[in-house]
Coordinates of C-alpha atoms in Angstrom, one line a residue:
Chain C
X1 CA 84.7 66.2 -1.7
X2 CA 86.0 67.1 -5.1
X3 CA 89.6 68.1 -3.3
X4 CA 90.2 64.9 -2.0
X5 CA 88.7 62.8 -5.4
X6 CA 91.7 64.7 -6.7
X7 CA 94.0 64.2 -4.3
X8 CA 92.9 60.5 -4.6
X9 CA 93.2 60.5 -8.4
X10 CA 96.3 61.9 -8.4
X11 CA 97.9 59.7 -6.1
X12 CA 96.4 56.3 -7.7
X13 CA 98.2 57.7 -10.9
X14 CA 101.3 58.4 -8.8
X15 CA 100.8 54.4 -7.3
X16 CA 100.0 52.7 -10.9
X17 CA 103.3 54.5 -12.4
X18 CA 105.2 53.1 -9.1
X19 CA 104.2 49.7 -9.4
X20 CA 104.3 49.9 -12.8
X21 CA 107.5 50.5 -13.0
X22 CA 108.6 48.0 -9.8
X23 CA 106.8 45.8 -12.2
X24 CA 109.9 46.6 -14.9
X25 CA 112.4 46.7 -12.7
X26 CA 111.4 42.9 -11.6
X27 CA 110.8 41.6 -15.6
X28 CA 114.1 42.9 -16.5
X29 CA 115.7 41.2 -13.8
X30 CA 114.5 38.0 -14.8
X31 CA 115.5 38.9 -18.7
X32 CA 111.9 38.7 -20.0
X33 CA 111.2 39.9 -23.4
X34 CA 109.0 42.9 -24.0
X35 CA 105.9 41.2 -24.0
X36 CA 106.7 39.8 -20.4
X37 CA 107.8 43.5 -18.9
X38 CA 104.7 44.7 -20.2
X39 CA 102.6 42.0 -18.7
X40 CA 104.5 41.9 -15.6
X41 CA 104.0 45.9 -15.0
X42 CA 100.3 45.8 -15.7
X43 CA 99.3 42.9 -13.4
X44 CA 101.7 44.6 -10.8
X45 CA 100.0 47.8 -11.4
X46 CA 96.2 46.5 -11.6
X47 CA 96.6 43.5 -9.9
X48 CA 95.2 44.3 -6.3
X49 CA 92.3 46.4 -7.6
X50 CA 91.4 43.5 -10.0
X51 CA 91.3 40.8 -7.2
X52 CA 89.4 43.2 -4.9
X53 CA 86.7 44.1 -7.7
X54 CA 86.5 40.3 -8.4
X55 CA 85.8 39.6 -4.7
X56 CA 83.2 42.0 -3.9
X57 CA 81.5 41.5 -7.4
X58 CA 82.5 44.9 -9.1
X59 CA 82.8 44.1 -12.3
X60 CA 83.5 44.5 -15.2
X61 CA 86.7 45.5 -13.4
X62 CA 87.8 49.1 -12.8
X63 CA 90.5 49.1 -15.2
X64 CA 88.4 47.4 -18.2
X65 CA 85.5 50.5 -18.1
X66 CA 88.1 53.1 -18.4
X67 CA 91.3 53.4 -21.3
X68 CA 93.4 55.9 -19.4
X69 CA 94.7 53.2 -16.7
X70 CA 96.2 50.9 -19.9
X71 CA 97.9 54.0 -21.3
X72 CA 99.5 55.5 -18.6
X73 CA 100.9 52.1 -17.8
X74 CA 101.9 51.6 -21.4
X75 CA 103.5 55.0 -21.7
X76 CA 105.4 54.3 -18.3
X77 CA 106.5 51.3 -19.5
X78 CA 108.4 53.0 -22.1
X79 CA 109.6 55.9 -20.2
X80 CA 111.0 53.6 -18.0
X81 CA 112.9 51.1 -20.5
X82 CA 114.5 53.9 -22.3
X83 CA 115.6 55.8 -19.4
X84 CA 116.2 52.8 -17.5
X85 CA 119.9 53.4 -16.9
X86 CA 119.6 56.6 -15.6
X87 CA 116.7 56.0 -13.5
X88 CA 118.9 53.8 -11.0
X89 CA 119.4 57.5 -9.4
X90 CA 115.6 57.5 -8.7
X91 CA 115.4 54.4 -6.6
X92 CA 114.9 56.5 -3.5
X93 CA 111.7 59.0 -5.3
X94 CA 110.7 55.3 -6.5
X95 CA 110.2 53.8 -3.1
X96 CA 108.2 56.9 -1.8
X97 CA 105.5 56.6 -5.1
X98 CA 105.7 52.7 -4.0
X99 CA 105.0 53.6 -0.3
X100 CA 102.5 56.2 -1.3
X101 CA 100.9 54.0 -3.6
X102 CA 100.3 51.3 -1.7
X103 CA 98.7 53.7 1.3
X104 CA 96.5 55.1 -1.1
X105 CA 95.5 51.6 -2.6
X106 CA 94.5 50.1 0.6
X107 CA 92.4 53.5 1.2
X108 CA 90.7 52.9 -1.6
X109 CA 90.4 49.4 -0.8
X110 CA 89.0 50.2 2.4
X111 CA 86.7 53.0 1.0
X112 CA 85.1 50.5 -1.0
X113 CA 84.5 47.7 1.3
X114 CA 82.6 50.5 3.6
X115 CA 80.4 51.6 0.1
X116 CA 79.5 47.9 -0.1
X117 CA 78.4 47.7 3.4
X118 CA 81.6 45.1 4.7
X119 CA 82.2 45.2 8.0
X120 CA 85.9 47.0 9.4
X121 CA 88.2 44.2 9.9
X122 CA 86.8 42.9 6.6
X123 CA 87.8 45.9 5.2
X124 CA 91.3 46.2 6.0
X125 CA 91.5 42.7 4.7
X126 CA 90.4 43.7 1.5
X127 CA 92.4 47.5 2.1
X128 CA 95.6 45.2 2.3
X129 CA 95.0 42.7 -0.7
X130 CA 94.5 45.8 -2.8
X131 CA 97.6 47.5 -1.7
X132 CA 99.6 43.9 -1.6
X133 CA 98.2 41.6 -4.0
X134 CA 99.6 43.1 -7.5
X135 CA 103.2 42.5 -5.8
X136 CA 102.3 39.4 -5.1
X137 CA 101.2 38.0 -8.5
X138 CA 104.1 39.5 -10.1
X139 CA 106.1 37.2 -7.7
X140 CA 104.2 34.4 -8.5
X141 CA 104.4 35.0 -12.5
X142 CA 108.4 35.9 -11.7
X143 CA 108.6 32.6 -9.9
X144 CA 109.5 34.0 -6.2
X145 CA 108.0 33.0 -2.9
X146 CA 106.2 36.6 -2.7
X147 CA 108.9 38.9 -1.3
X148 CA 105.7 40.4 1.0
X149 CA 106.1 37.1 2.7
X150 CA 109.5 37.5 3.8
X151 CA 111.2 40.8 3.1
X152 CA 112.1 42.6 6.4
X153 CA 110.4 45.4 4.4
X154 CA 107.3 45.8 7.0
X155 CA 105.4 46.1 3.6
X156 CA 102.1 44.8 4.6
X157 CA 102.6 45.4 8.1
X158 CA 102.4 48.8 7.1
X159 CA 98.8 48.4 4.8
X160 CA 97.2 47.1 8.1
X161 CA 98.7 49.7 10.3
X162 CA 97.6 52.4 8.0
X163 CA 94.4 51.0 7.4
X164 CA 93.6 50.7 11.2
X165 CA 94.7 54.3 11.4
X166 CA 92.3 55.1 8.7
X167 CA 89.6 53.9 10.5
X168 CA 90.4 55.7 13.8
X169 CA 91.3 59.0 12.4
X170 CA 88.1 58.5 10.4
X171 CA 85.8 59.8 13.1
X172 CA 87.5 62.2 14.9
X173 CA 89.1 63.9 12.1
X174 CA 86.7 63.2 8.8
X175 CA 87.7 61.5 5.9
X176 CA 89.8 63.8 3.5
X177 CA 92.8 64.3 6.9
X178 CA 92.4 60.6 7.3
X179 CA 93.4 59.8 3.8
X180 CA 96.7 61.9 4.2
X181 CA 97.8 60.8 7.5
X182 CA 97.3 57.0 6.5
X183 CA 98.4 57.4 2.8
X184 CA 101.4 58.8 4.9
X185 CA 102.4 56.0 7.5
Chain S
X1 CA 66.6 21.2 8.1
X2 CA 68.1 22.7 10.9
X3 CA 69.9 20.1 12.0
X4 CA 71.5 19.7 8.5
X5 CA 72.5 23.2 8.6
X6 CA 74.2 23.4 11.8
X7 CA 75.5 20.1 11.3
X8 CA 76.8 22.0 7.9
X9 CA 78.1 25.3 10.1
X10 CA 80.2 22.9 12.6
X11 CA 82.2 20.8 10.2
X12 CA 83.0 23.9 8.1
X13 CA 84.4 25.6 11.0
X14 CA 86.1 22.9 11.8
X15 CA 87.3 22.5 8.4
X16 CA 88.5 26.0 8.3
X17 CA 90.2 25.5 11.4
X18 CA 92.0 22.4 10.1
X19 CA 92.8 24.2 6.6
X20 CA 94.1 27.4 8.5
X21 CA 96.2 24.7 10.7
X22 CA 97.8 23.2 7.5
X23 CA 98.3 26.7 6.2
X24 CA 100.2 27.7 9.1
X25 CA 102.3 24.4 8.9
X26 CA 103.1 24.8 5.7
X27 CA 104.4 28.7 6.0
X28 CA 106.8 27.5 8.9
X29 CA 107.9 24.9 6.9
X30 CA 109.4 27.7 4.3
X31 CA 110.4 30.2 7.2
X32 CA 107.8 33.0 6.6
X33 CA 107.5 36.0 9.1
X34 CA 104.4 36.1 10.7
X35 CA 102.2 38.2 8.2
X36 CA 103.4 35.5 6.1
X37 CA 102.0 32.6 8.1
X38 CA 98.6 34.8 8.2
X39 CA 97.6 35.3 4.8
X40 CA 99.2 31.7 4.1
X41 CA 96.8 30.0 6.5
X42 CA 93.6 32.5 5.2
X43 CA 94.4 31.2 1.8
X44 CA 94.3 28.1 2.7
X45 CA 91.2 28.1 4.7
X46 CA 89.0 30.9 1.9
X47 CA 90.6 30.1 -0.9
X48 CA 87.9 27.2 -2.5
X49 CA 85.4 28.8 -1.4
X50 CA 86.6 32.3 -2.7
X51 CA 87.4 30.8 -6.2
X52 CA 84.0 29.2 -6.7
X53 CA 82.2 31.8 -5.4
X54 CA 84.0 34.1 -8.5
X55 CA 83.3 31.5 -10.9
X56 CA 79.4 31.6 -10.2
X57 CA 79.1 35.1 -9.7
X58 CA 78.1 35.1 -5.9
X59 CA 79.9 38.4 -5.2
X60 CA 80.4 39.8 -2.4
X61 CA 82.5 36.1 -1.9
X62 CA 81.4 34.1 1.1
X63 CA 84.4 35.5 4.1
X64 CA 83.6 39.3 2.5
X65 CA 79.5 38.6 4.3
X66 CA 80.7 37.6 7.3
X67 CA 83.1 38.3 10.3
X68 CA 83.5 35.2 12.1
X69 CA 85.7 33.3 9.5
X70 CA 88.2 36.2 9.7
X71 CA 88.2 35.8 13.2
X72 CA 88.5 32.6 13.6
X73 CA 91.0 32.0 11.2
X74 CA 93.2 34.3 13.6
X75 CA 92.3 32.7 16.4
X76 CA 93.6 29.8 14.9
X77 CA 96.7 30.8 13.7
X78 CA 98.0 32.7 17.5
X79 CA 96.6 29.1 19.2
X80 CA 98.7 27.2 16.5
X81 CA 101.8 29.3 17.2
X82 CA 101.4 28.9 20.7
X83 CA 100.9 25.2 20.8
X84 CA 103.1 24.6 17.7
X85 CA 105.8 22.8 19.6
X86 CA 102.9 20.1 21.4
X87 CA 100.3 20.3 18.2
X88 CA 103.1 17.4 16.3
X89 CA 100.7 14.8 18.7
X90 CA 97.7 16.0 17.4
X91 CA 98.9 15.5 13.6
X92 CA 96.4 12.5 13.2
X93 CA 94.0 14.5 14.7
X94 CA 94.4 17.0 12.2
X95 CA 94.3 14.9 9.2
X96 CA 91.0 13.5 10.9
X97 CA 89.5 17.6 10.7
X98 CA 91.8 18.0 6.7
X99 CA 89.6 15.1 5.0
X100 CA 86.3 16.0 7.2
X101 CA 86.6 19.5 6.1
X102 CA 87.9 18.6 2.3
X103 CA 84.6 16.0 2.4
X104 CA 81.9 18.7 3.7
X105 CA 83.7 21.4 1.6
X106 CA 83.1 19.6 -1.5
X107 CA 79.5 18.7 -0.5
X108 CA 78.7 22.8 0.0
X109 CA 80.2 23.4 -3.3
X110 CA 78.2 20.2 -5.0
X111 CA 75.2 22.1 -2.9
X112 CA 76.2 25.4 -4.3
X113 CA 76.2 24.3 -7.8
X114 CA 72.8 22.5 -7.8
X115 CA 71.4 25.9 -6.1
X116 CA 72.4 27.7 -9.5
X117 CA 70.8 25.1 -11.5
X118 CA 74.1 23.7 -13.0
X119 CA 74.3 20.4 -14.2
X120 CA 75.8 17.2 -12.5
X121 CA 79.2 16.8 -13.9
X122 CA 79.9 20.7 -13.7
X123 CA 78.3 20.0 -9.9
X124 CA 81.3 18.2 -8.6
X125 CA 83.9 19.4 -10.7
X126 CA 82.6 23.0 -8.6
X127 CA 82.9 20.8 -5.3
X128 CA 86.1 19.8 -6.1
X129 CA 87.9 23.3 -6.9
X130 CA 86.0 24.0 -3.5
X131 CA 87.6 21.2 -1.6
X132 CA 91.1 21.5 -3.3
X133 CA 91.5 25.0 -4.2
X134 CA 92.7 26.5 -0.8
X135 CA 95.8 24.1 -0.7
X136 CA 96.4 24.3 -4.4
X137 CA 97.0 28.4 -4.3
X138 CA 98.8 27.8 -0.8
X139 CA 101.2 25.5 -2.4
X140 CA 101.5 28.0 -5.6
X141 CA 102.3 30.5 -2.9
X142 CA 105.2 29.1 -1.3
X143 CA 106.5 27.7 -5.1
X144 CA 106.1 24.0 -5.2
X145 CA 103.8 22.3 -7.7
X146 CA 100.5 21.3 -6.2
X147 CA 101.0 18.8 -3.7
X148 CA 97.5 17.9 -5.2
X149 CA 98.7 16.4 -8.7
X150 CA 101.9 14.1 -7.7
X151 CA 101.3 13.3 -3.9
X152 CA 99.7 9.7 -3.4
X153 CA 97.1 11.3 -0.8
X154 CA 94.2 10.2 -3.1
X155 CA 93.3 13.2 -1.9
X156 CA 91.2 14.6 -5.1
X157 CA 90.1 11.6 -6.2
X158 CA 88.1 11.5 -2.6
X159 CA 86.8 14.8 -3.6
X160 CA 85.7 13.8 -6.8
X161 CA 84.2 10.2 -5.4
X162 CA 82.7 11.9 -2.4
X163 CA 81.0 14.2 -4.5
X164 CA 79.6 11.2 -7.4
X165 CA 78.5 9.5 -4.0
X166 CA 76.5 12.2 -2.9
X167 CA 74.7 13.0 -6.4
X168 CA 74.2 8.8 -6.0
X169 CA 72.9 8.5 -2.4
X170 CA 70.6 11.8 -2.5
X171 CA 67.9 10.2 -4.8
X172 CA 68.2 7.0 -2.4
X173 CA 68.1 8.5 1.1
X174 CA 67.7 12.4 0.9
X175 CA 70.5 14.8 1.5
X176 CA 71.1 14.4 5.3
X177 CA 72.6 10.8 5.1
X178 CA 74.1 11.6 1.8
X179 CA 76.2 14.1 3.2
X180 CA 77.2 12.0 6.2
X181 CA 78.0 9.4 3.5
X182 CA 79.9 11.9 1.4
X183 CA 82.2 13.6 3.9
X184 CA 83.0 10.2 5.6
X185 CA 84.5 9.2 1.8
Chain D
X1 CA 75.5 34.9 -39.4
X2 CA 74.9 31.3 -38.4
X3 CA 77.9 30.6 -40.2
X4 CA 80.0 32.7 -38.5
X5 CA 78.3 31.2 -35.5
X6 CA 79.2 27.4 -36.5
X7 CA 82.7 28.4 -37.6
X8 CA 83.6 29.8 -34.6
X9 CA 81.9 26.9 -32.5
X10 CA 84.0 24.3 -34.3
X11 CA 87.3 26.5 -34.6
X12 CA 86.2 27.0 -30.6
X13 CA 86.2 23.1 -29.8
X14 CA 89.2 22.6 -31.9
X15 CA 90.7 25.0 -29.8
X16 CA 90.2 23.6 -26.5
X17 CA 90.7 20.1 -27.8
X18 CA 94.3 21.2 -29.1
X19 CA 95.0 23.6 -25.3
X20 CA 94.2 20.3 -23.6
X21 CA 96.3 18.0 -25.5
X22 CA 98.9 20.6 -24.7
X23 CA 98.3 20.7 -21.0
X24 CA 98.0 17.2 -21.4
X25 CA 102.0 17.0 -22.5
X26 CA 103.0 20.0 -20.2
X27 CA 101.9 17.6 -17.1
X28 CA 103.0 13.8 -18.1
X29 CA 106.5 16.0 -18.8
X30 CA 106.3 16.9 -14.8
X31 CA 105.5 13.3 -14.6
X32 CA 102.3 14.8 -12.6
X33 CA 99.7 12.1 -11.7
X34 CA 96.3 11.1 -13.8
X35 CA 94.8 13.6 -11.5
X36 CA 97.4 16.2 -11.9
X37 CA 96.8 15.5 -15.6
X38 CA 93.4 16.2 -15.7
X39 CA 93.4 19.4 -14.0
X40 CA 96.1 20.4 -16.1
X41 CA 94.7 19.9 -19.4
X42 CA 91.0 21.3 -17.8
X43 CA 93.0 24.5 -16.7
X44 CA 95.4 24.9 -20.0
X45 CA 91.2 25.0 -22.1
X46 CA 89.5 27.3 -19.5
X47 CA 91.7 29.3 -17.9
X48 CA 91.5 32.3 -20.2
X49 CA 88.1 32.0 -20.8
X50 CA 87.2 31.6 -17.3
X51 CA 89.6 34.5 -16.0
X52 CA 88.1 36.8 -19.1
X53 CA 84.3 36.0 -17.4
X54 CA 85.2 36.8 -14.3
X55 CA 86.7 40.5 -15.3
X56 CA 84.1 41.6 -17.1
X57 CA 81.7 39.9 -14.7
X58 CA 79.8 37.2 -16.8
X59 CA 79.2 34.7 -14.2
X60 CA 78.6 31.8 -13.8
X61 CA 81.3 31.6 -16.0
X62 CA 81.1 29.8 -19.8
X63 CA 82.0 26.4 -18.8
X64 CA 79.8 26.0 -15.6
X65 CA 76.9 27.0 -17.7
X66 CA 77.2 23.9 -20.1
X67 CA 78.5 20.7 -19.9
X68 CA 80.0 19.7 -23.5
X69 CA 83.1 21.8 -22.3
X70 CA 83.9 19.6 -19.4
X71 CA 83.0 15.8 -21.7
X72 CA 85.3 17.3 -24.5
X73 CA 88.2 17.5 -22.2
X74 CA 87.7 14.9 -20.7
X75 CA 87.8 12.9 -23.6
X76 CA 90.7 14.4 -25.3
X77 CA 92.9 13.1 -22.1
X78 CA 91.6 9.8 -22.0
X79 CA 92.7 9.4 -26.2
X80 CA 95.5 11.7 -25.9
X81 CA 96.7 9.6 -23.2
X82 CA 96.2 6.4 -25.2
X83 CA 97.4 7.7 -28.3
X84 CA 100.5 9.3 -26.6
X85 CA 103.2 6.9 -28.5
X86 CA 101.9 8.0 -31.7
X87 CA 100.6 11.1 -31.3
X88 CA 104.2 12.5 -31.8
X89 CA 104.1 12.6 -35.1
X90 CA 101.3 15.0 -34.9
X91 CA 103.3 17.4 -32.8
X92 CA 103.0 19.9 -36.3
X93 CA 99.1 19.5 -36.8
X94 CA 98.8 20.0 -32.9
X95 CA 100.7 23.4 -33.3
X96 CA 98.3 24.6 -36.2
X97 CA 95.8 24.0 -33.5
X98 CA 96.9 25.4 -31.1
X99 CA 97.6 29.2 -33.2
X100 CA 94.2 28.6 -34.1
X101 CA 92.6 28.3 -31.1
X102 CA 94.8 30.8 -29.8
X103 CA 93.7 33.2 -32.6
X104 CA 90.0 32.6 -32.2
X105 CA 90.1 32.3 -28.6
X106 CA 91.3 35.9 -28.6
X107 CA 88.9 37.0 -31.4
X108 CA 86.3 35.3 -29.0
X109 CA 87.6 37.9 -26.4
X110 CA 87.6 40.9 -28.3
X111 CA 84.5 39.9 -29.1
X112 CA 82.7 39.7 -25.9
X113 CA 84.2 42.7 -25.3
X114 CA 82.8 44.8 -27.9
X115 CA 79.4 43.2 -26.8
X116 CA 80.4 45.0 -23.2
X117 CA 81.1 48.2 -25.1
X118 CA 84.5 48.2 -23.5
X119 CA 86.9 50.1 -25.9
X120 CA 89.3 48.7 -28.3
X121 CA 92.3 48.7 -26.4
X122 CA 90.8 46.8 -24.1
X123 CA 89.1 44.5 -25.6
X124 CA 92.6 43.7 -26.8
X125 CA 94.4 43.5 -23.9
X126 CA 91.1 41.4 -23.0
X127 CA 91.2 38.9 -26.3
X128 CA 94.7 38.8 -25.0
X129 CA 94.1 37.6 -22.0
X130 CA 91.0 34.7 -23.3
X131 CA 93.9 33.5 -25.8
X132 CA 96.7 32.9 -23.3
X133 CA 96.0 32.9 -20.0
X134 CA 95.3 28.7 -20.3
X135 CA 99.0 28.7 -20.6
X136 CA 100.0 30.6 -18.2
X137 CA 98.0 29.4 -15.4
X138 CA 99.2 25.8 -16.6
X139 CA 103.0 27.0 -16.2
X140 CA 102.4 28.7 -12.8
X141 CA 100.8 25.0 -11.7
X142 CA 104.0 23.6 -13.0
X143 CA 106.3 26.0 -11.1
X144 CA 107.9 27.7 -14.6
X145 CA 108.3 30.6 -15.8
X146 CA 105.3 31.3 -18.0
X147 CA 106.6 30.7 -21.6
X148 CA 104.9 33.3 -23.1
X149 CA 107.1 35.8 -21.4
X150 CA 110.8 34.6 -22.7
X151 CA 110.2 32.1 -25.1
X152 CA 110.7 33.5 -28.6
X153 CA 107.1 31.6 -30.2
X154 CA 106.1 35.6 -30.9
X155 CA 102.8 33.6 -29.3
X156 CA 101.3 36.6 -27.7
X157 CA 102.5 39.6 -29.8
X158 CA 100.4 37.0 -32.4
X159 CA 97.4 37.4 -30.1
X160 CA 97.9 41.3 -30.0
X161 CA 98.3 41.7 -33.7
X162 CA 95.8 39.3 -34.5
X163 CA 93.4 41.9 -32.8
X164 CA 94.3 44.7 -33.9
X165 CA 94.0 43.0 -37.4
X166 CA 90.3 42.1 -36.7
X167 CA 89.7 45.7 -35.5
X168 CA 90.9 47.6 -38.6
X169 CA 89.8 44.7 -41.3
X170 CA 86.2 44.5 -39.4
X171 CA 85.5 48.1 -40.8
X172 CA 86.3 47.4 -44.4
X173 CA 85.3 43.7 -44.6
X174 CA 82.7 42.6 -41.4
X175 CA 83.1 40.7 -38.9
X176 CA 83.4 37.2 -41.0
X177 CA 86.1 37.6 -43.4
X178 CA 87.9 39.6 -40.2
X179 CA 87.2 36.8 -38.3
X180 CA 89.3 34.2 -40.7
X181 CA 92.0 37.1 -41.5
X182 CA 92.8 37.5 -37.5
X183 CA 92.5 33.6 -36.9
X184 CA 94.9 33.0 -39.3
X185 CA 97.8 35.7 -38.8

């Protein structure tokens, strides 16, 4: 169990950094000042666990009980304005932390629907608005029809497909293969 | 009691239905794919009820407890696809089910509130972010300004007189006719 | 401490008097209807502290729980939009307001987020939040931009500084004298 917590927290960090920095990406686009990127790539990056803690009643809210999520988004943010013209060569890495991300979001989202007791469609519901929803409200702040709603990106196509998976692997194979196989679709 | 109560379950189903309905119209309208269409018509349909659910603390949110509104908000959506070319004759139909389910939406919030012991005014403004809510984050969603705050519909004032009616008529005739009263505003 | 109480009580209702007046503005500007108005000007006052409740879980949430909230808004519309010939010329008094509120609003934050035993970052990022989230719910409603991420008002790096004022004064001074300092910067 402690493997896979790791593997779990390692890739959440590798998904906040992601979607942090998509979050950048999208605020610069739109000229924002500072403030704004920062904004932007912290609702983008907490954004789906927020709504999904708010639903089921977890609060106060993962990222308010610990520091480390704020910092690492903080710290990214910088990275990724100073280096921002170089980083255009990491567009493709970019898209796999996104993609990884997201998987591991909507696992986690699942995992905790099934700790509170929700039933499985439920859960992928709530697997998908973790994954999707932080994209989404940066879209909204950024003034877009969400590009999940639209983009030939099978985006959350792929957070329901993987979170199906999830729950079919899930008893034939146990938890910890599940997580990599659905993190990976 | 009873009879209140399933009286309660059928026009909130069919409220749902109508809501989801509306939803899916409404993502059409703007060209979404299908996933699209999906989440804008379970917006639609969840998202009052999901809002003031948050704001009184009764977490796990209503749709998160059950199956059957997930399911039935699908169901919905692949009948209204289906039929969406024959479904323009049933348009007065619909806004028949919209203003039922907007009325009995508002009343369960109104109902909701007095449950938790809040006061009158705070009551109805609860039933009205019930009975509005869904179509105000649908509209946010595909980027227009609340059809809510410029379209003559008269739409939220009915919310608003529906639920001042039913606080009125309950002392008078118990709650049973007040919410027939109420949702027939 | 019953002065620091009252102080931040009226500072408090001064504050959601001058958000409303601004929602109040925001929406005739749209050229929304007396509805659109209203929700406006209710959303502009309650929106950060409302969001703020529901992250750290205090529900209901502040303004359900009493009902002088909802009366003062909704009789700062009514005069504001009596007054709304004249009231130009208190455009500048309307501004020192609205800093204020915004100061205290996110003193109110950090606040209720010591009383959580959240850490200080966050209960920055979390007074940040309580003082502008009003505003930018209002500008999402009203399909902009939010303001606070391009225009040059410094309005939330005020909000930030403001709190990390309060925490490094509320060492040496107490709260009180902390309290007036961060309001005011």
């Amino acid at each position: 169990m402690t493997s896979i917590a790791t593997f779990t927290s390692v890739i959440e960090t590798l998904g906040i950094i992601a979607f942090a920095m998509s979050g950048v990406f999208a605020a610069l686009a739109k000229k924002l000042d500072m403030f704004g990127v920062l904004v932007i790539a912290f609702v983008t990056s907490v954004g789906g666990g927020t709504v999904r803690d708010m639903l089921i009643g977890a609060t106060p809210v993962a990222w308010l009980k610990d520091t480390h999520t704020l910092s690492i988004i903080l710290i990214t943010v910088v990275i990724t304005l100073l280096l921002r013209k170089r980083i255009g060569n990491f567009q493709r890495t970019l898209m796999v932390f996104d993609a990884l991300g997201l998987g591991l979001f909507t696992v986690i989202g699942i995992q905790k629907g099934i700790a509170y007791g929700l039933s499985p469609g439920v859960c992928v519901a709530l697997g998908t608005i973790t994954g999707c929803f932080g994209g989404v409200v940066r879209d909204i702040l950024l003034n877009h029809i969400p590009a999940l709603f639209h983009v030939k990106e099978l985006y959350a196509t792929t957070c329901i497909a993987g979170g199906t998976v999830y729950f079919l692997t899930t008893g034939a194979l146990g938890p910890e293969a599940a997580q990599v196989i659905a993190a990976s679709v």
